[in-house]
Amino acid sequence: MNPAPTLANLLVLGVGILLAAAPHVARLPWWVSALALGALGWRAWAAWRNERMPRRWLLYALVVFGIGAVFLSYRTLFGRDAGITMLVLFLALKLLETRTQRDVIIVTFLCYFLSLTNFFYSQTIPTGILMAATVLVLTAALVGFSGPTRPVARNFRTAGMLLAQGIPVMLILFLFFPRVPGPLWGMPSDAYSGMTGLSESMSPGDISALSQSDAIAFRVKFDGAPPPKKALYWRGPVFWEFDGRSWRPGSVPNPGDPQFDPLSPPVTYSVTVEPHNRPWLFALDLPGRVPPGAQLTADFQLHARRPVRTRLRYDMSSFLEYRTAGGSAEALAAARALPSGFNPKALALAGQWARGAGSDEEIVLRAVDFFRRAGFGYTLSPPPLGHDSVDDFIFGTKRGFCEHFSSAFAYLMRAAGIPARVVTGYQGGEINPVDGYITVRQADAHAWVEVWLAGRGWTRVDPTAAAVPLRIESGLAAAVPRGEPLPFLTRPELTWLRTLRFNWEALANYWNQWVLGYNPERQRGLFNRLGMPDTTWQTMAQMLFWAVGAVTVAFALWLLRKARPRDAAHAIWLTFCAKLARRGTARGAAEGPRNFADRAALAHPRAAARIRAIASLYIDLRYGPERDHGGVARLRALVRGFRA
Amino acid sequence: MILQPVPQFDSKSVPPSSPSGHAGATPIASAALRRVVEQTSKVILGKERQIRLALACLLSRGHLLIEDLPGVGKTTLAHVLARSLGLGFHRIQFTSDMLPADIIGVSIYDRESASFKFHPGPIFSQLVLADEVNRATPKTQSALLEAMEEHQVTAEGESRRLPEPFFVIATQNPSHQVGTFPLPESQLDRFQMRLELGYPDRAAERALLQGVDRRDLIASLEPCVTPAELLALQGAVRQVHVSPALVDYVQALVEYTRRSPDFVNGLSPRAALALVACSRAWATVEGRDRVIPEDVQAVLPGVAGHRLHPVVNGVRRTSSDIAVGLVEAVPIP
């Protein structure tokens, strides 16, 4: 049986538990956090005052209560959130029955596992740092439990040494472990809730809600100079169907092929999209290639096969000037459809435009002109709209966000008989001067309109740009009137903060690209650069084996070198002992030279005199006051010539 | 070679080892020691190892605690050692009603000189046998232990030095016996060494039963060394060479006790000092001028046994078990 853990080591474990559980606290039901804190406090009190711990029946009751409450909270006991809640709960309760060393070691291992589950939620650099600290504290606690009398500071040093020694192996495993595309195990189905991004429909207010978010949608790196900001229309979902309030994708009959004639040379770039749990991939209007595993729809949307649940990187090229091929009659009819019984004033206005114009282009130009002159204002908190939302907006409030502008414009176009559809996506982006990446945030979400013009195909019209040119030219912050709430980091006055942020984001991006985004392609690239193209996973596994083996042997040699005696006489003595050991007389580790010589002399009577002479000389050299190098040489000669 | 006289013993400064490196057991000194051992072994039969350990403890200027059952010869051993070393000897039988003054002495009014005159107690003696020390009350015990540590006593506000050399051999019954006040750990630490005598073996006991009366035998003993020789021997002990390799070994032992989960506390620096001092004395008794690991192993049970407290584990382990386990567990570097 082992002694009960000491107070100091229990405190270290307590800190470890707090560190491991802290990132989860915001996601746990409050009563779990309270219960866990209570258990921690109880255990600390018991350790401090040497009080008894709760009785067993109370623990059983708490376990039953906890399982029931978790089930009531989540309606399941499995899955990511419920599972982690159970883990925290059991960890807290286990803490209340830590009497022996075995118990605290179990708790420590549970904590290692609990801190690992943080990766289900976040894989950023701060998470990594926090987890490294957690693992250090937990390891120090573990060291402490096996040596209760050691000072805590030394435990931390030992733990740090242990972890530092693991770093080479970690690097080798990271670089050479054969990568498989996608995660090694399936995440529970509830792991992807709560991600922000564009949605499958557009109603007034959707995008302006999104525009309050600093979260990054994707990052782009152009091969060469990036195009001007006002050309950066990142295409997302396209909406065909309007029900008077919301725009939806609709079902387009006979959509045709996504064909167009490029009118300008392509721009090439790579996109790293953050997970948003929807299938869209973003590309500049219009995408000139399709990433592997994705497809291009008839209205030029890029769709991945599965919702994007991990960070995804793909190479793209786009043509900024283009002429699309002819749409089918059914598709054009769908792009003229209007719900009846809405917005009489807008219908009248569009009818008036249509009657007075000679061509579709002229109608479009008139409409754009109308948006430019009618005194529209841009706001992130638009006033609510009534039943006739377009009428209310155009003739009433006149204040809105891009979805109001695009929705109204598309409605007017359809009312005037011109096929129109709403395209959502992102506009612009911010170039990071540190690493040259363009960061596109949720706040850059945008909506615009495409109208069908004979001879030109689908043509982009951005009514927001017409009404509020600043939004496209200078970004969101310039377009919004003073005093309205803005995402914190887009505020113009915080220049130093922005510089700091640029550096931090470049670092985070580097982490994403090279650490988190170290996928099979990157690994292949590394092997190519090492001069080993076409490496199979078998070869990688072999390399892994040999590399880890080499590191282990290197460590072992280092340790052995440290353990080898520096005293020459002692080294010769050990050779002598080894010789005798081969003759069947091995020296015990705690056997002194005189005792050993006596025993060996009994075992080898013919060599007795020589054995005693060697032992006596060794004792003189090692334990005597003389420091005589001639003695060492004599000892060496004696041992070399020794045959038992 | 003639012994270099070492007149002054200052416990703070360790004299440097002599340049010739042969300050250890001279023929005369070791002969004297051999005579002491031989003479004592004639009275205490079959216990030569314990006698040598006791002698080593006294040579290292340490006090000795002998712990065993009544009647195995604790008092006799102390008595014989005192006679053989030619030391002034006093025996104090400790009882539960004893007061500190019974040990230190009292001042009594002298009518002729019309003043108080100090009458020294039995502690003013070169070798004090404190018999059954754990039967006295803690107050009396601490009076004795203070004298042991300071080599002086304070009575009526005046400090009086004790004679040199000054040894205390204390005996005690195992503390689970009735009517004892066990010595606290801090006071146990004052004893350089603790010995257990144990029952004699069959042959020794037979010789004892057939032999002469021990009291007559003790009365006939002659001193084997003079007090001056004894002081010189103590000086020689401190010149015995301790090599760095040996210090490594002592440190390995001490560190092991501090790291090991088997003990409540590790060995203190004072215990480490005692270990080195006793190892030197043991080497002297063995007639060597350098300490080798075997010397450390020989004195380790006596020095560490009463200072280490095993974590209680169901089985009661004796101090010698502990020390043997300790020796086995720590490789000689």
PDB file of C-alpha atoms in Angstrom, chain B residues 40 43-55 64-79 81 129 131 169-172 174 194-201 204 319-320:
ATOM      1  CA  THR B  40      35.710  -6.602  27.162  1.00  0.00           C
ATOM      2  CA  VAL B  43      33.292 -10.458  30.135  1.00  0.00           C
ATOM      3  CA  ILE B  44      30.582  -9.941  27.478  1.00  0.00           C
ATOM      4  CA  LEU B  45      30.706 -13.218  25.648  1.00  0.00           C
ATOM      5  CA  GLY B  46      29.942 -13.590  21.937  1.00  0.00           C
ATOM      6  CA  LYS B  47      29.261  -9.886  21.318  1.00  0.00           C
ATOM      7  CA  GLU B  48      32.530  -8.702  19.814  1.00  0.00           C
ATOM      8  CA  ARG B  49      30.854  -6.830  16.983  1.00  0.00           C
ATOM      9  CA  GLN B  50      28.656  -4.824  19.383  1.00  0.00           C
ATOM     10  CA  ILE B  51      31.700  -4.116  21.569  1.00  0.00           C
ATOM     11  CA  ARG B  52      33.614  -2.774  18.586  1.00  0.00           C
ATOM     12  CA  LEU B  53      30.653  -0.638  17.569  1.00  0.00           C
ATOM     13  CA  ALA B  54      30.348   0.751  21.097  1.00  0.00           C
ATOM     14  CA  LEU B  55      34.031   1.542  21.088  1.00  0.00           C
ATOM     15  CA  LEU B  64      25.726   5.608  22.995  1.00  0.00           C
ATOM     16  CA  LEU B  65      22.245   4.278  23.545  1.00  0.00           C
ATOM     17  CA  ILE B  66      21.854   0.591  24.236  1.00  0.00           C
ATOM     18  CA  GLU B  67      18.364  -0.646  23.877  1.00  0.00           C
ATOM     19  CA  ASP B  68      17.331  -4.130  24.751  1.00  0.00           C
ATOM     20  CA  LEU B  69      15.408  -6.293  27.153  1.00  0.00           C
ATOM     21  CA  PRO B  70      16.487  -6.351  30.789  1.00  0.00           C
ATOM     22  CA  GLY B  71      19.193  -8.826  31.640  1.00  0.00           C
ATOM     23  CA  VAL B  72      21.104  -9.147  28.390  1.00  0.00           C
ATOM     24  CA  GLY B  73      24.160  -7.315  29.701  1.00  0.00           C
ATOM     25  CA  LYS B  74      23.630  -3.665  28.870  1.00  0.00           C
ATOM     26  CA  THR B  75      24.908  -2.382  32.191  1.00  0.00           C
ATOM     27  CA  THR B  76      27.742  -4.840  32.286  1.00  0.00           C
ATOM     28  CA  LEU B  77      28.944  -3.686  28.878  1.00  0.00           C
ATOM     29  CA  ALA B  78      28.988  -0.059  29.982  1.00  0.00           C
ATOM     30  CA  HIS B  79      30.766  -0.978  33.164  1.00  0.00           C
ATOM     31  CA  LEU B  81      34.081  -0.347  28.870  1.00  0.00           C
ATOM     32  CA  LEU B 129      25.946   5.193  32.693  1.00  0.00           C
ATOM     33  CA  ASP B 131      20.554   3.192  33.320  1.00  0.00           C
ATOM     34  CA  ILE B 169      26.089   5.384  27.748  1.00  0.00           C
ATOM     35  CA  ALA B 170      22.365   5.220  28.224  1.00  0.00           C
ATOM     36  CA  THR B 171      20.380   2.046  28.354  1.00  0.00           C
ATOM     37  CA  GLN B 172      16.712   1.749  27.842  1.00  0.00           C
ATOM     38  CA  PRO B 174      12.008  -1.263  24.670  1.00  0.00           C
ATOM     39  CA  ARG B 194      21.983   2.966  19.152  1.00  0.00           C
ATOM     40  CA  LEU B 195      22.873  -0.668  19.722  1.00  0.00           C
ATOM     41  CA  GLU B 196      20.831  -3.746  20.386  1.00  0.00           C
ATOM     42  CA  LEU B 197      22.649  -6.532  22.159  1.00  0.00           C
ATOM     43  CA  GLY B 198      20.331  -9.445  21.670  1.00  0.00           C
ATOM     44  CA  TYR B 199      20.446 -12.827  23.332  1.00  0.00           C
ATOM     45  CA  PRO B 200      23.810 -14.562  23.390  1.00  0.00           C
ATOM     46  CA  ASP B 201      24.216 -17.615  21.230  1.00  0.00           C
ATOM     47  CA  ALA B 204      28.398 -18.078  24.664  1.00  0.00           C
ATOM     48  CA  SER B 319      16.033  -1.071  12.829  1.00  0.00           C
ATOM     49  CA  SER B 320      18.601  -3.571  11.627  1.00  0.00           C
TER      50      SER B 320
END
